[in-house]
CSV table of C-alpha atoms and ligand atoms in Angstrom, one decimal:
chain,number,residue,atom,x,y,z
A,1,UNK,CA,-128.7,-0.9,-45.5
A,2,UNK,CA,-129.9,-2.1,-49.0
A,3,UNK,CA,-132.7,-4.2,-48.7
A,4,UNK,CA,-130.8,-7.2,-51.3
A,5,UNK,CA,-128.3,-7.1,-48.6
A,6,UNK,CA,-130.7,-7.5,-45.7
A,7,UNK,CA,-132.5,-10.4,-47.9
A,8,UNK,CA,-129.2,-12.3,-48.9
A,9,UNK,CA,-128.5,-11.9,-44.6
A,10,UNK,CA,-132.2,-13.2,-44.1
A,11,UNK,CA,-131.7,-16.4,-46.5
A,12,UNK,CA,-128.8,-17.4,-45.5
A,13,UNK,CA,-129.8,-17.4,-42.0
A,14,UNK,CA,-132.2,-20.1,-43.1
A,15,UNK,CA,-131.1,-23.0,-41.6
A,16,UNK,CA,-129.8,-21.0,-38.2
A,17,UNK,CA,-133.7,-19.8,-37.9
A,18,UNK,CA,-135.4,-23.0,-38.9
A,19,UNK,CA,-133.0,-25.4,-36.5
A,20,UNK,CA,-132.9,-23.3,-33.5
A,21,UNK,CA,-134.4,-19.6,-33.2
A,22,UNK,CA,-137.5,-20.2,-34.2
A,23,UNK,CA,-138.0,-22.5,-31.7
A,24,UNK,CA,-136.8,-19.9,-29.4
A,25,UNK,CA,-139.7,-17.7,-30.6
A,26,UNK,CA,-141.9,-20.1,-30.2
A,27,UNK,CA,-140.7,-21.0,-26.7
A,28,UNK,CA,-141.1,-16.6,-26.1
A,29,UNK,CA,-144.2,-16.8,-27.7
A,30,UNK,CA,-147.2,-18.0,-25.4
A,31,UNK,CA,-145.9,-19.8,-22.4
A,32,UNK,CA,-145.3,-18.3,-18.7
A,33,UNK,CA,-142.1,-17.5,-17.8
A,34,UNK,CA,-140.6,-20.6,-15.3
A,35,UNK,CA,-137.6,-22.6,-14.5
A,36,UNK,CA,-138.2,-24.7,-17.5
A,37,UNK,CA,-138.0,-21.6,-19.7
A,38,UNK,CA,-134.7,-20.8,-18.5
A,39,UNK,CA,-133.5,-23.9,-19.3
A,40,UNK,CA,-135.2,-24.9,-22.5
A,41,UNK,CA,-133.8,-21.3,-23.8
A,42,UNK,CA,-130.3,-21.9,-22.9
A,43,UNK,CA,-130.4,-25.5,-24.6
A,44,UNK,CA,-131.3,-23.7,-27.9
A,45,UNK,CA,-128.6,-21.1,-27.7
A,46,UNK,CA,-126.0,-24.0,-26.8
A,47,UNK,CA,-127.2,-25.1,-30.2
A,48,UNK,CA,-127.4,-22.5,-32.6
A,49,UNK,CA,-123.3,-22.2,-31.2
A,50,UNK,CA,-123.7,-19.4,-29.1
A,51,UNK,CA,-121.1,-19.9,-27.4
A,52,UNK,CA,-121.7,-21.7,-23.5
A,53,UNK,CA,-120.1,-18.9,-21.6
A,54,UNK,CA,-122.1,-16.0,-23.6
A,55,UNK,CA,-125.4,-18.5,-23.8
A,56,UNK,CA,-124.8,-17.8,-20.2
A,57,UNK,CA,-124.3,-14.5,-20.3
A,58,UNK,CA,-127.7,-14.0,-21.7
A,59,UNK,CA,-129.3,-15.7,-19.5
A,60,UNK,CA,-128.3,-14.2,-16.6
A,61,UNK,CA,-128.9,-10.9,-18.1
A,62,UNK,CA,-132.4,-11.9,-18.8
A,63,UNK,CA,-133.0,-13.6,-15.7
A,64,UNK,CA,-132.0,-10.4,-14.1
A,65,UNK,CA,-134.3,-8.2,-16.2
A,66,UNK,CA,-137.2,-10.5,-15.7
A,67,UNK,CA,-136.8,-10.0,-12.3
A,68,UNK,CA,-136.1,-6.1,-12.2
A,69,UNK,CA,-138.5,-5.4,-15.2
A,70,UNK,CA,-141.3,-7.7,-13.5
A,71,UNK,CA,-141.4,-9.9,-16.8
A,72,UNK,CA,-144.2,-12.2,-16.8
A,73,UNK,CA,-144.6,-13.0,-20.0
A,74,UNK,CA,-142.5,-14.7,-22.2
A,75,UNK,CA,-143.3,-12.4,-25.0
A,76,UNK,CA,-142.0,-9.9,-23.2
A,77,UNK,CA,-138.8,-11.5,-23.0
A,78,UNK,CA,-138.4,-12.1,-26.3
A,79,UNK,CA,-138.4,-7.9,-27.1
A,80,UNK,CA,-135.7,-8.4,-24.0
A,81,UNK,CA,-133.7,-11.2,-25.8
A,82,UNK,CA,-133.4,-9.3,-29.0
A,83,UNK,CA,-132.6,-6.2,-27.3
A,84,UNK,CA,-129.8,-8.3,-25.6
A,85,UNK,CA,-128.4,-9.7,-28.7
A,86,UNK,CA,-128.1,-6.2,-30.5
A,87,UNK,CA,-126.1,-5.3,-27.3
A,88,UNK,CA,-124.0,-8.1,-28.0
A,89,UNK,CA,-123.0,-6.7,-31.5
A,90,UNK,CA,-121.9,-3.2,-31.2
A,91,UNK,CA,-121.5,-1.3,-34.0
A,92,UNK,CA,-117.8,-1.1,-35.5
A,93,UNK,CA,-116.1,1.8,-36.6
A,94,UNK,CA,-116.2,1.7,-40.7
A,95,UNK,CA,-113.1,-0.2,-42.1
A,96,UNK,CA,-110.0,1.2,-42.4
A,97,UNK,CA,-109.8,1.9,-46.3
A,98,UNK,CA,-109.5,4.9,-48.7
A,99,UNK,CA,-108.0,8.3,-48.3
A,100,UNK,CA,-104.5,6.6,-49.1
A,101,UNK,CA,-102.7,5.6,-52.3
A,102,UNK,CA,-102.8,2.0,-51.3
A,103,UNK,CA,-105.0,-0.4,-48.8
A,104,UNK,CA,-103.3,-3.6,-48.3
A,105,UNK,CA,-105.4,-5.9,-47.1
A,106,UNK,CA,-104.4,-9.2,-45.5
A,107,UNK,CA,-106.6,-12.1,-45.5
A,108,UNK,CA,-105.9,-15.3,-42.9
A,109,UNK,CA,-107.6,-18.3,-42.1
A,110,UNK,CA,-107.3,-22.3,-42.1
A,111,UNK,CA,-107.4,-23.7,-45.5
A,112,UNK,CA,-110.8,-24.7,-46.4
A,113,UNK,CA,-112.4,-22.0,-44.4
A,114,UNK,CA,-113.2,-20.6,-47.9
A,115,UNK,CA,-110.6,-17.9,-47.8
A,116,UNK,CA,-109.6,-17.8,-51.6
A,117,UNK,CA,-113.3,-17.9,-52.7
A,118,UNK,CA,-114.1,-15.1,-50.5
A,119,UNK,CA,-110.7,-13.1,-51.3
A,120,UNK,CA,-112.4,-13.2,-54.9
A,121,UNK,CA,-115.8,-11.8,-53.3
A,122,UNK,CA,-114.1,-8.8,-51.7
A,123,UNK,CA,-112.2,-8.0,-54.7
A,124,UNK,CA,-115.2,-8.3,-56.9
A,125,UNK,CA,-117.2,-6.3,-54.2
A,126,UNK,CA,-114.0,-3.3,-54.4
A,127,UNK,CA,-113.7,-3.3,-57.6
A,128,UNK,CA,-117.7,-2.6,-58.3
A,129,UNK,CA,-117.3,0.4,-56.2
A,130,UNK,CA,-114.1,1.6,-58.7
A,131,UNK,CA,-111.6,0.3,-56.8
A,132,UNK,CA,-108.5,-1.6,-58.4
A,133,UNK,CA,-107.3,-4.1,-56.6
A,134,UNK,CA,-104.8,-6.1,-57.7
A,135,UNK,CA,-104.3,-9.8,-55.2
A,136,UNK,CA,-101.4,-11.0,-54.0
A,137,UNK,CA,-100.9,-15.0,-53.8
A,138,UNK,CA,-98.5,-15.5,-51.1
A,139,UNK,CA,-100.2,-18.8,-50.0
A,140,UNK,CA,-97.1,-20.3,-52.0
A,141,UNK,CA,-97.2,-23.4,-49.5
A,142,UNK,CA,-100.1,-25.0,-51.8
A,143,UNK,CA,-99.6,-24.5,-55.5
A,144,UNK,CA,-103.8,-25.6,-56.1
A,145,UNK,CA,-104.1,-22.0,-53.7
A,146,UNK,CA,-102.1,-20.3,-56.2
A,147,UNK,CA,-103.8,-21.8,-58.9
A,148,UNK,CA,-107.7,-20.9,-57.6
A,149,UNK,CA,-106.3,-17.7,-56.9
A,150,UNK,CA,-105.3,-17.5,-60.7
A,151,UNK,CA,-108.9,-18.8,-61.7
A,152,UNK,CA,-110.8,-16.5,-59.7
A,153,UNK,CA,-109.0,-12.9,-60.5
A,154,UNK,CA,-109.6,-13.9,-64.0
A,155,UNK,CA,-113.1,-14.3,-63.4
A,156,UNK,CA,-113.2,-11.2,-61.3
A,157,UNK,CA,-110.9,-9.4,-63.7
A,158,UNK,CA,-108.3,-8.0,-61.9
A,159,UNK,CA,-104.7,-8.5,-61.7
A,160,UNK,CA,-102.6,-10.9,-59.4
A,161,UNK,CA,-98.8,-11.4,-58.7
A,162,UNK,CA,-97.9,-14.5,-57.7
A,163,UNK,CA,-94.0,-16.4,-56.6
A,164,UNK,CA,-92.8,-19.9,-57.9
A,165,UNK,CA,-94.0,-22.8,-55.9
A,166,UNK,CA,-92.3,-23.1,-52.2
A,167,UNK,CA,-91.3,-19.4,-52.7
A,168,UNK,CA,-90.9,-16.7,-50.1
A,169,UNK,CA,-94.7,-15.4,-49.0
A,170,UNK,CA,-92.6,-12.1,-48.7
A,171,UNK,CA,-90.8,-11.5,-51.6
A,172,UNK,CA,-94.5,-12.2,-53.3
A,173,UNK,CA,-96.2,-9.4,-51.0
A,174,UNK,CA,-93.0,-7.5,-51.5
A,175,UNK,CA,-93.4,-7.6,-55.6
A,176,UNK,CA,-96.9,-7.0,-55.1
A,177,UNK,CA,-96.5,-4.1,-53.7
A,178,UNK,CA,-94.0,-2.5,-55.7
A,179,UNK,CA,-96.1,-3.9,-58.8
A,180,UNK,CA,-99.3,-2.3,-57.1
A,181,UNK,CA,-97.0,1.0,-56.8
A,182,UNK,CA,-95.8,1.1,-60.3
A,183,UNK,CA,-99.2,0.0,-62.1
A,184,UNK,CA,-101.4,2.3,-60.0
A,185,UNK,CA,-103.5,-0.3,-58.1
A,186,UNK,CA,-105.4,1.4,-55.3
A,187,UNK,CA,-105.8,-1.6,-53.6
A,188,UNK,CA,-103.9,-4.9,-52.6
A,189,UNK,CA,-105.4,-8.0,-51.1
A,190,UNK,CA,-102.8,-10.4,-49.7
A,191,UNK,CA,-103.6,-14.6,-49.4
A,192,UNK,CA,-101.5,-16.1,-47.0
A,193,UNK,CA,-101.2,-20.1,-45.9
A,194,UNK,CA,-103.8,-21.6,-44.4
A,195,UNK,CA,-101.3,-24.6,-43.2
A,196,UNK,CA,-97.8,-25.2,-42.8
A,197,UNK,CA,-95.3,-28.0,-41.5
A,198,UNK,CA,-96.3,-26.3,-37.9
A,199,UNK,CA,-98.5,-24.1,-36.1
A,200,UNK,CA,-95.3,-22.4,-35.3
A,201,UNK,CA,-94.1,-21.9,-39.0
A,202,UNK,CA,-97.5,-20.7,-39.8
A,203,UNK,CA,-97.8,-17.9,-37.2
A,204,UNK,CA,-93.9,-17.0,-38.1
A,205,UNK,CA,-94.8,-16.4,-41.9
A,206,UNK,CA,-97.7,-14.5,-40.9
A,207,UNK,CA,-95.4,-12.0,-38.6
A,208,UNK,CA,-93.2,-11.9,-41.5
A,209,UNK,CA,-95.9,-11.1,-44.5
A,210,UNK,CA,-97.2,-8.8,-42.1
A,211,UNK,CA,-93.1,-7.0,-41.6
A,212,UNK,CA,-92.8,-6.9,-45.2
A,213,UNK,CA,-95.9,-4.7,-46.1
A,214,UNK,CA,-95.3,-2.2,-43.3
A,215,UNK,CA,-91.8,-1.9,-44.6
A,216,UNK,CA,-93.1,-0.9,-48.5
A,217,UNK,CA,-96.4,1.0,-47.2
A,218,UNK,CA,-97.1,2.9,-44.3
A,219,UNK,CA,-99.3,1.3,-41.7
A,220,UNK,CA,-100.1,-1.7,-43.9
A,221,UNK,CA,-102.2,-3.9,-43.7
A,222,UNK,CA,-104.6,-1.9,-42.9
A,223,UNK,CA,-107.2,-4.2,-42.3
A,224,UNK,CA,-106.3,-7.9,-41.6
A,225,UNK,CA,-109.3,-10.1,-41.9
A,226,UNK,CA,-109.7,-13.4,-40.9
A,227,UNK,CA,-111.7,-16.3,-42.5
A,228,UNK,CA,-114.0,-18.6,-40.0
A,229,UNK,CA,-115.9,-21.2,-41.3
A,230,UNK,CA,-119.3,-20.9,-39.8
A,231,UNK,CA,-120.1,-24.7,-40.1
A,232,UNK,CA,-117.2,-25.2,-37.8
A,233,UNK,CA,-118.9,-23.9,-35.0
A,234,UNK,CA,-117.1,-23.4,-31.5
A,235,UNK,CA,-113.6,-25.0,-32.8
A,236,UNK,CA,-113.1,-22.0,-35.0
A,237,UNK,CA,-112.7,-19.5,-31.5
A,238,UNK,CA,-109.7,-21.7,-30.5
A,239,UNK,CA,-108.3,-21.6,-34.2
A,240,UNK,CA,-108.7,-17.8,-34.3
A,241,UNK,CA,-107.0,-17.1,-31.2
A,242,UNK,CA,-103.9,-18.3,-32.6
A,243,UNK,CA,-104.3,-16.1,-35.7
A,244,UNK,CA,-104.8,-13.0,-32.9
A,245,UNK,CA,-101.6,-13.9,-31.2
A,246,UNK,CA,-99.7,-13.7,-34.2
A,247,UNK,CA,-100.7,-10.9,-35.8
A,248,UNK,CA,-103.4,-7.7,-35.6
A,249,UNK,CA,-106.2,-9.4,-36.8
A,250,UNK,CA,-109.2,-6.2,-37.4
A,251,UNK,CA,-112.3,-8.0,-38.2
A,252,UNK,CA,-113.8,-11.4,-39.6
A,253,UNK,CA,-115.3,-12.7,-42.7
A,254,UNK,CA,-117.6,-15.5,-41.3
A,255,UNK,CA,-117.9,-17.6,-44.3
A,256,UNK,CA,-120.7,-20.5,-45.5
A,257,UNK,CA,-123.4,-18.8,-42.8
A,258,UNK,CA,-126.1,-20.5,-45.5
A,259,UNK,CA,-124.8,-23.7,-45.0
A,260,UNK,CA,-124.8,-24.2,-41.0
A,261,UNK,CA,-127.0,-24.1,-38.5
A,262,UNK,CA,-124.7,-22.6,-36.5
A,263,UNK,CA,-125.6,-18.5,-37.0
A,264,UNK,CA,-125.3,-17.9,-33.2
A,265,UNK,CA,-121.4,-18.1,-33.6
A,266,UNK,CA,-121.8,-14.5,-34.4
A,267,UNK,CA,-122.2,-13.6,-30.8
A,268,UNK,CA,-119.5,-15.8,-29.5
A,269,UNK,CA,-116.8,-14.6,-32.1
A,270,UNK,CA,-117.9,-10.6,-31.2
A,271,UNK,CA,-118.1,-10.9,-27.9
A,272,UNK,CA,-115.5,-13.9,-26.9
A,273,UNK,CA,-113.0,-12.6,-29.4
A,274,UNK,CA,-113.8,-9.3,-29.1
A,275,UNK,CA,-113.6,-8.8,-33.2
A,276,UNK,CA,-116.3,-7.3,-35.3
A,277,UNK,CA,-118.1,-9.8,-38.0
A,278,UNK,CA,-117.4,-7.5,-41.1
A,279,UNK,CA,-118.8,-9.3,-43.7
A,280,UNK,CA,-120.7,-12.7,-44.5
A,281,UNK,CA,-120.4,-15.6,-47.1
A,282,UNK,CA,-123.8,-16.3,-48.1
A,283,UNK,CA,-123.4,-18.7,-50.9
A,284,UNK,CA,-120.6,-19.8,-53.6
A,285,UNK,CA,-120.9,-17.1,-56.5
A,286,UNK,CA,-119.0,-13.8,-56.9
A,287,UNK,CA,-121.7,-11.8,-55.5
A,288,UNK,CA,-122.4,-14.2,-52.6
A,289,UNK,CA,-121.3,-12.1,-49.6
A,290,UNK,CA,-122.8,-9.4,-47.7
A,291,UNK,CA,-121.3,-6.4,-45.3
A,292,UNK,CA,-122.8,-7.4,-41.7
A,293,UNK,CA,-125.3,-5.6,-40.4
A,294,UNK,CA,-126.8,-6.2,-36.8
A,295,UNK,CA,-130.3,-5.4,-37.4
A,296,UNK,CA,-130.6,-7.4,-40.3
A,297,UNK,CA,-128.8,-10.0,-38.7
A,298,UNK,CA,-131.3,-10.0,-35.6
A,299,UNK,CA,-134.5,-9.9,-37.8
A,300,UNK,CA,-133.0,-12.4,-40.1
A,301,UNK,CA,-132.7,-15.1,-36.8
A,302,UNK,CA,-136.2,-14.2,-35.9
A,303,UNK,CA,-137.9,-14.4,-39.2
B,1,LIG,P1,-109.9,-22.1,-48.8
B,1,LIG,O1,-109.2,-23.5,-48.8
B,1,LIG,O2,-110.0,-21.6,-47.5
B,1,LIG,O3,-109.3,-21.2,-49.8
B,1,LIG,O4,-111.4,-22.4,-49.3
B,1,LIG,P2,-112.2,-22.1,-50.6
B,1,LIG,O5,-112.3,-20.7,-50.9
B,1,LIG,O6,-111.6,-22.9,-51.7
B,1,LIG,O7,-113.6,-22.7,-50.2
B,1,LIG,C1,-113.8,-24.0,-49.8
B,1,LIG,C2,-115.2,-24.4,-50.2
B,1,LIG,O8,-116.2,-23.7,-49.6
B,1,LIG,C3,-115.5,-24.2,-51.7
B,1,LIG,O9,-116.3,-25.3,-52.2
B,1,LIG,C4,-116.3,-23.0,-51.8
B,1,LIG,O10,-117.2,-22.9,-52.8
B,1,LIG,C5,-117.1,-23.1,-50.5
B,1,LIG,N1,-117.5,-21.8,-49.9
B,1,LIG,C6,-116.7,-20.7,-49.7
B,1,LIG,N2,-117.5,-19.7,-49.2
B,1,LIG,C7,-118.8,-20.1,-49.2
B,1,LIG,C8,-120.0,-19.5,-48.7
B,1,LIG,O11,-120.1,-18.4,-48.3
B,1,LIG,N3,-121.1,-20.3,-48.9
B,1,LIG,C9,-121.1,-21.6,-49.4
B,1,LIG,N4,-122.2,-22.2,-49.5
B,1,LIG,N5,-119.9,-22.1,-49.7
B,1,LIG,C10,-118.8,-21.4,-49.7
């Protein structure tokens, strides 16, 4: 891990450290371990959005290595909780990209999770490392979508196929495609609506985007990624489950970490939702996002 990374993950874990875990490490850091630790430790994890069944989780696991382990000490437990927590994040396999004439990537999320700002990350990110990826705006339900889309691949300098207003998400990924095909874009990275009429219509035009680029590319998407807005704490688990049920979602972009409090959601969404954090949104410019990384992650909550 580059040590800018591990800085940006640190900073923007600012307000997550200040508000809760380095209470936590005060609470580990002197004190004997009783009854009112327990407690006290499991109020804190409540609020840095942990999650209340994996806040319990932890405890239980801890309470149960206190015991076996013959922990005394809080410090001790401290070492224990971090240990715990690292458990808590295991370490993905590496994304599913390269090693094929096209990626398609598919990126979901509410609207105002910060999925178009961070569509322009990735693509900025890919294209650094000679990539050529070329976006896709099939969020055709909201023309200002279409038009931030526009903004930002300017900005980022690459290319972007877009429908007319109210058009079919699918014909847009399908000329995409076959523009990505013909131009020799390595890469395609598909925006889809954050909102329809219905919940129902939302999940079907998901299942359909998602039809269309298996038919034009073999196993596509490759990688579907979904959006949570950090600051939204526990409501965002309920809004992703409905993005699982409808299609293969692979891993999560948890956007606006430095403006929340809320940093523990990282547990809850790995272990709860059983998806791996793949990168983070650590601020509003083009370079603002970092690939996750656990230890990082863990020594940034600490301090
Ligand atoms: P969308 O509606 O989901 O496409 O959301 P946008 O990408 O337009 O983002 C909504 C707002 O969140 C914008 O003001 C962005 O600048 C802001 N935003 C997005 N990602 C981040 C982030 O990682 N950190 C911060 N601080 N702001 C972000």
């Amino acid at each position: 891990m580059a040590k800018g990374f591990a800085k940006s993950i640190r900073d923007s874990l600012t307000r997550t450290r200040n508000a809760v875990f380095s209470r936590v490490a005060s609470l580990l850091g002197t004190s004997e371990v009783t009854e009112e630790t327990w407690d006290k430790l499991e109020e804190l994890l409540v609020r840095a959005d942990v999650g209340v069944s994996t806040t319990m989780y932890l405890v239980d696991r801890l309470r149960t290595r206190a015991r076996d382990e013959a922990i005394l000490q809080a410090d001790e437990l401290q070492r224990a909780l971090r240990e715990e927590l690292r458990r808590l994040l295991p370490e993905p396999p590496s994304l599913n990209l390269g090693g094929r004439e096209q990626d398609v990537v598919l990126i979901v999320g509410v609207n105002g999770s910060g999925k178009t700002t961070s569509i322009a990350k990735l693509a900025h990110r890919w294209k650094k490392k000679g990539r050529e990826p070329l976006l896709a705006a099939a969020d055709t339900y909201r023309a200002a979508a279409v038009e931030q889309l526009d903004i930002w691949a300017k900005r980022v300098g690459v290319d972007i196929v877009k429908g007319p207003e109210r058009g079919d998400p699918g014909a847009v990924v399908y000329d995409a495609l076959q523009a990505a095909q013909s131009r020799g874009n390595d890469m395609v990275i598909v925006d889809t609506a954050g909102r329809l009429h219905t919940q129902y219509n939302l999940m079907a035009e998901l299942q359909k985007v998602h039809r269309v680029a298996q038919k034009i590319v073999d196993r596509a998407p490759h990688e579907t990624l979904l959006v949570i807005d950090a600051t939204t704490g526990q409501n965002a688990l309920s809004q992703a489950r409905h993005f699982q049920e409808a299609v293969d979602v692979t891993g999560v972009v948890l956007a606006k970490l430095d403006s929340t409090a809320k940093g523990g959601m990282v547990f809850a969404i790995t272990r709860e939702l059983d998806l791996p954090i793949r990168f983070v949104g650590t601020g509003e410019t083009l370079d603002d996002l970092a690939p996750f990384d656990r230890d990082a992650f863990i020594d940034g909550l600490f301090g």
